[in-house]
Short mmCIF file of C-alpha atoms in Angstrom, two decimals:
data_model
loop_
_atom_site.label_atom_id
_atom_site.label_comp_id
_atom_site.label_asym_id
_atom_site.label_seq_id
_atom_site.Cartn_x
_atom_site.Cartn_y
_atom_site.Cartn_z
CA MET Y 95 -27.76 -128.22 40.00
CA LEU Y 96 -27.11 -124.78 38.03
CA GLU Y 97 -31.19 -123.96 38.90
CA GLY Y 98 -29.89 -123.51 41.93
CA ALA Y 99 -26.93 -121.57 41.44
CA PHE Y 100 -29.24 -119.25 39.07
CA ALA Y 101 -32.08 -119.97 42.11
CA LEU Y 102 -29.75 -118.01 44.54
CA LEU Y 103 -27.57 -115.51 41.97
CA GLU Y 104 -31.36 -113.59 42.01
CA GLU Y 105 -31.70 -113.88 45.07
CA ARG Y 106 -28.42 -112.29 45.89
CA ALA Y 107 -28.70 -109.56 43.22
CA ARG Y 108 -31.90 -109.03 44.89
CA LEU Y 109 -30.71 -108.48 48.58
CA GLY Y 110 -27.31 -107.28 48.04
CA GLU Y 111 -25.84 -109.06 50.47
CA ALA Y 112 -26.93 -111.41 51.63
CA ARG Y 113 -26.62 -114.97 55.07
CA LEU Y 114 -26.48 -117.96 53.53
CA THR Y 115 -29.40 -118.87 56.13
CA ASP Y 116 -31.25 -115.30 54.07
CA LEU Y 117 -30.03 -117.38 51.12
CA ALA Y 118 -32.02 -120.75 52.50
CA VAL Y 119 -35.01 -119.25 53.61
CA ASN Y 120 -35.56 -116.61 50.29
CA THR Y 121 -35.30 -120.03 47.66
CA GLY Y 122 -35.83 -123.12 49.51
CA LEU Y 123 -32.89 -125.02 49.26
CA SER Y 124 -31.80 -126.05 52.57
CA LYS Y 125 -28.85 -125.08 54.15
CA SER Y 126 -26.97 -127.87 53.12
CA THR Y 127 -27.63 -127.07 49.57
CA VAL Y 128 -26.96 -123.92 49.23
CA HIS Y 129 -23.36 -123.62 50.87
CA ARG Y 130 -22.08 -126.61 48.82
CA LEU Y 131 -23.54 -124.11 45.55
CA LEU Y 132 -22.14 -120.90 47.31
CA SER Y 133 -18.62 -122.43 48.10
CA GLN Y 134 -19.28 -123.68 44.15
CA LEU Y 135 -19.85 -120.42 43.15
CA SER Y 136 -17.12 -118.38 45.63
CA ALA Y 137 -14.14 -120.80 43.15
CA LEU Y 138 -15.50 -119.70 40.08
CA GLY Y 139 -15.69 -116.35 41.33
CA ALA Y 140 -19.41 -115.68 40.77
CA VAL Y 141 -19.21 -114.91 44.55
CA GLU Y 142 -17.72 -113.50 47.48
CA GLN Y 143 -18.70 -113.14 51.11
CA TYR Y 144 -17.32 -110.81 53.87
CA GLY Y 145 -18.12 -111.08 57.03
CA GLY Y 146 -20.56 -114.04 57.31
CA ARG Y 147 -22.09 -112.05 54.43
CA TYR Y 148 -21.77 -112.99 49.79
CA HIS Y 149 -22.30 -110.01 47.51
CA MET Y 150 -21.25 -110.97 43.98
CA GLY Y 151 -18.05 -111.65 42.64
CA SER Y 152 -15.42 -110.45 40.27
CA THR Y 153 -15.99 -112.86 37.96
CA ILE Y 154 -19.64 -111.34 37.20
CA ALA Y 155 -18.82 -107.51 37.76
CA ARG Y 156 -16.68 -107.44 34.97
CA MET Y 157 -18.85 -109.02 32.66
CA ILE Y 158 -22.03 -106.96 33.27
CA PRO Y 159 -19.96 -103.33 34.02
CA SER Y 160 -22.36 -99.95 34.68
CA ARG Y 161 -23.52 -97.24 32.93
CA HIS Y 162 -21.47 -95.06 36.02
CA HIS Y 163 -18.13 -97.42 36.32
CA HIS Y 164 -18.28 -97.36 31.44
CA LEU Y 165 -18.31 -93.23 32.51
CA LEU Y 166 -16.07 -93.31 35.41
CA SER Y 167 -13.19 -96.42 33.16
CA ARG Y 168 -13.16 -93.04 30.65
CA ALA Y 169 -13.23 -90.32 33.10
CA SER Y 170 -10.23 -92.18 34.53
CA ASP Y 171 -7.76 -92.80 31.82
CA LEU Y 172 -5.95 -90.33 30.81
CA PRO Y 173 -5.77 -89.08 34.99
CA LEU Y 174 -4.02 -92.04 36.65
CA ARG Y 175 -2.01 -92.74 33.77
CA GLN Y 176 -0.55 -89.56 34.13
CA LEU Y 177 -0.62 -90.27 38.25
CA THR Y 178 1.27 -92.93 37.36
CA ALA Y 179 4.22 -91.60 35.36
CA ALA Y 180 4.29 -89.60 38.20
CA THR Y 181 4.22 -91.91 41.23
CA GLY Y 182 5.48 -94.83 39.40
CA ALA Y 183 3.37 -96.73 41.37
CA THR Y 184 -0.21 -99.17 41.08
CA VAL Y 185 -2.34 -96.83 40.73
CA CYS Y 186 -7.01 -97.59 40.67
CA VAL Y 187 -10.25 -96.40 41.44
CA VAL Y 188 -12.48 -97.77 42.99
CA ALA Y 189 -16.48 -97.72 42.64
CA PRO Y 190 -19.73 -99.15 44.69
CA SER Y 191 -21.46 -101.88 42.88
CA ALA Y 192 -23.32 -104.93 44.03
CA THR Y 193 -20.80 -107.03 45.14
CA GLY Y 194 -19.03 -104.21 47.96
CA LEU Y 195 -16.02 -101.65 46.46
CA THR Y 196 -14.50 -102.92 42.82
CA VAL Y 197 -12.43 -101.38 41.18
CA VAL Y 198 -13.60 -99.65 37.76
CA HIS Y 199 -10.13 -99.47 36.30
CA GLY Y 200 -6.22 -99.88 37.54
CA ILE Y 201 -2.70 -99.48 36.23
CA PRO Y 202 -0.30 -101.49 37.26
CA GLY Y 203 2.85 -99.86 38.45
CA ALA Y 204 5.97 -100.95 40.94
CA ALA Y 205 3.41 -103.19 43.73
CA SER Y 206 1.69 -104.94 42.07
CA GLU Y 207 2.42 -107.73 43.09
CA LEU Y 208 0.94 -106.62 46.20
CA PHE Y 209 -1.77 -104.47 44.92
CA PRO Y 210 -3.14 -106.16 41.86
CA PHE Y 211 -5.86 -103.97 40.98
CA LEU Y 212 -7.76 -105.39 38.52
CA ARG Y 213 -10.62 -104.41 36.37
CA GLY Y 214 -13.24 -106.31 38.98
CA GLN Y 215 -11.62 -106.59 41.77
CA THR Y 216 -13.54 -107.52 45.17
CA LEU Y 217 -12.29 -104.66 47.73
CA PRO Y 218 -11.77 -105.78 51.81
CA PRO Y 219 -14.17 -104.58 54.21
CA ASP Y 220 -11.35 -102.35 55.65
CA SER Y 221 -9.87 -101.18 52.69
CA ALA Y 222 -8.47 -97.84 52.92
CA ALA Y 223 -11.57 -96.68 49.49
CA ASP Y 224 -13.76 -98.60 52.13
CA VAL Y 225 -12.31 -96.24 54.51
CA VAL Y 226 -12.64 -92.91 52.40
CA PHE Y 227 -16.31 -93.55 51.35
CA GLY Y 228 -17.66 -93.85 54.45
CA ALA Y 229 -15.83 -91.12 56.34
CA PHE Y 230 -17.62 -89.24 53.62
CA ALA Y 231 -21.35 -91.17 54.14
CA PRO Y 232 -23.96 -91.56 56.79
CA PRO Y 233 -22.78 -93.39 59.52
CA ALA Y 234 -22.81 -97.67 58.69
CA GLU Y 235 -21.64 -100.31 60.96
CA PRO Y 236 -18.06 -100.61 61.92
CA ALA Y 237 -15.72 -102.81 59.81
CA PRO Y 238 -15.51 -106.32 60.46
CA GLY Y 239 -12.67 -106.35 63.44
CA TYR Y 240 -13.11 -103.15 64.41
CA SER Y 241 -15.10 -101.91 67.63
CA THR Y 242 -17.08 -98.84 66.70
CA ALA Y 243 -14.56 -95.93 68.48
CA GLN Y 244 -11.79 -97.13 66.58
CA TRP Y 245 -13.89 -97.16 63.19
CA LYS Y 246 -15.31 -93.72 63.72
CA ARG Y 247 -11.98 -92.40 64.34
CA ARG Y 248 -10.10 -94.12 61.71
CA LEU Y 249 -13.10 -92.55 59.82
CA ASN Y 250 -12.38 -88.94 61.65
CA ARG Y 251 -8.66 -89.23 60.45
CA ALA Y 252 -9.34 -90.11 56.94
CA ARG Y 253 -11.95 -87.23 56.80
CA GLU Y 254 -9.84 -84.60 58.27
CA ARG Y 255 -6.89 -84.76 55.82
CA GLY Y 256 -8.80 -85.83 52.58
CA ALA Y 257 -7.09 -88.92 52.13
CA GLU Y 258 -6.83 -92.62 53.99
CA VAL Y 259 -3.26 -94.23 53.79
CA HIS Y 260 -3.30 -98.52 55.13
CA GLU Y 261 0.40 -99.34 56.47
CA TYR Y 262 1.13 -102.54 56.13
CA GLU Y 263 4.10 -104.27 57.14
CA GLY Y 264 6.30 -107.07 56.12
CA ASP Y 265 9.57 -108.29 54.46
CA ALA Y 266 9.43 -103.79 53.37
CA ARG Y 267 6.54 -100.91 53.72
CA HIS Y 268 3.71 -100.84 51.95
CA VAL Y 269 0.80 -98.55 51.68
CA CYS Y 270 -2.49 -98.49 50.61
CA LEU Y 271 -3.63 -94.39 50.52
CA ALA Y 272 -7.50 -93.92 49.42
CA THR Y 273 -8.02 -90.00 48.05
CA PRO Y 274 -12.36 -89.51 47.55
CA VAL Y 275 -13.25 -88.00 44.21
CA HIS Y 276 -16.69 -85.96 44.46
CA ALA Y 277 -19.07 -85.28 42.00
CA SER Y 278 -20.17 -81.45 41.88
CA SER Y 279 -23.42 -81.86 45.07
CA GLY Y 280 -20.03 -82.94 47.06
CA ARG Y 281 -21.23 -86.91 47.03
CA VAL Y 282 -18.75 -89.57 47.35
CA VAL Y 283 -19.47 -91.13 43.85
CA ALA Y 284 -15.28 -93.15 43.72
CA ALA Y 285 -11.40 -93.22 44.96
CA VAL Y 286 -8.60 -92.99 43.75
CA GLY Y 287 -6.84 -96.03 45.17
CA VAL Y 288 -2.53 -95.87 45.17
CA GLY Y 289 -0.51 -99.34 45.79
CA VAL Y 290 3.04 -97.07 47.08
CA PRO Y 291 6.67 -99.83 48.31
CA ASP Y 292 8.54 -96.63 49.08
CA THR Y 293 7.35 -94.17 52.01
CA ARG Y 294 9.90 -91.72 51.52
CA ARG Y 295 7.41 -89.67 49.10
CA LEU Y 296 3.46 -90.26 50.64
CA PRO Y 297 3.02 -86.70 51.45
CA ALA Y 298 3.68 -85.37 48.00
CA VAL Y 299 1.95 -89.12 46.48
CA VAL Y 300 -0.67 -88.27 48.42
CA ALA Y 301 -1.42 -84.40 46.96
CA THR Y 302 -0.99 -85.28 44.05
CA ALA Y 303 -3.22 -88.29 44.03
CA GLN Y 304 -5.42 -85.73 44.99
CA ARG Y 305 -4.72 -83.38 42.48
CA THR Y 306 -5.80 -86.64 40.19
CA ALA Y 307 -9.59 -86.72 42.33
CA ARG Y 308 -10.47 -83.55 41.58
CA THR Y 309 -9.58 -83.21 37.98
CA LEU Y 310 -10.91 -87.52 37.54
CA GLY Y 311 -14.21 -84.77 39.01
CA ALA Y 312 -14.51 -82.17 36.98
CA ASN Y 313 -13.81 -85.22 34.14
CA LEU Y 314 -16.65 -86.88 35.05
CA GLN Y 315 -18.74 -83.62 35.46
CA ARG Y 316 -18.24 -82.36 31.64
CA MET Y 317 -18.77 -85.92 31.18
CA HIS Y 318 -22.72 -85.98 32.53
CA ARG Y 319 -23.26 -82.38 30.83
CA ALA Y 320 -22.17 -83.38 27.39
CA ARG Y 321 -24.80 -86.87 27.93
CA ARG Y 322 -27.72 -84.07 28.16
CA PHE Y 323 -27.10 -82.38 25.46
#
């Protein structure tokens, strides 16, 4: 059983993301065996499923932080602490990983029960951070539940605003927002995320998050230059 589980993890890592059928064909295991092993791995957090495809789970992601994630965590610590002090919100920085978009560093504040932002947590495909990355990247498939036109409109709004605001309705109104962190080349390398339970100061929170993202981008550039010497 362990051999089959490791074979699935290795094949999923090679593909980046994979459907159950792909994993069965490429490993030589039956679909029923693959389904059983994936269910067990999902329960352990070793894999996660989105849109019928399996990604690396948060448990493994926390065990193998990349060099870029390590630098990003260091560069973001002070800016994130200043952001949560200024807003009282739960904040994080998110970056791409083998699992999708992963929380690299997070600091709890208000709304942490709704937006825990735990290190290694993989965000869903239609998260505010996912929209931010999509807004500044080449065209890609829309997130599940969106038509191409709907997804394009959402990306365009985020690009024009320089941030994505995702509203939730429940017992109280909550908002999750994200704003991009740019490299010197202009490429988006991360996103600053903020979970806030009160929308009355939303414009000010968006502006503060954008300043944090610029500071984080500058910190990353200095750290990369320092590593060259």
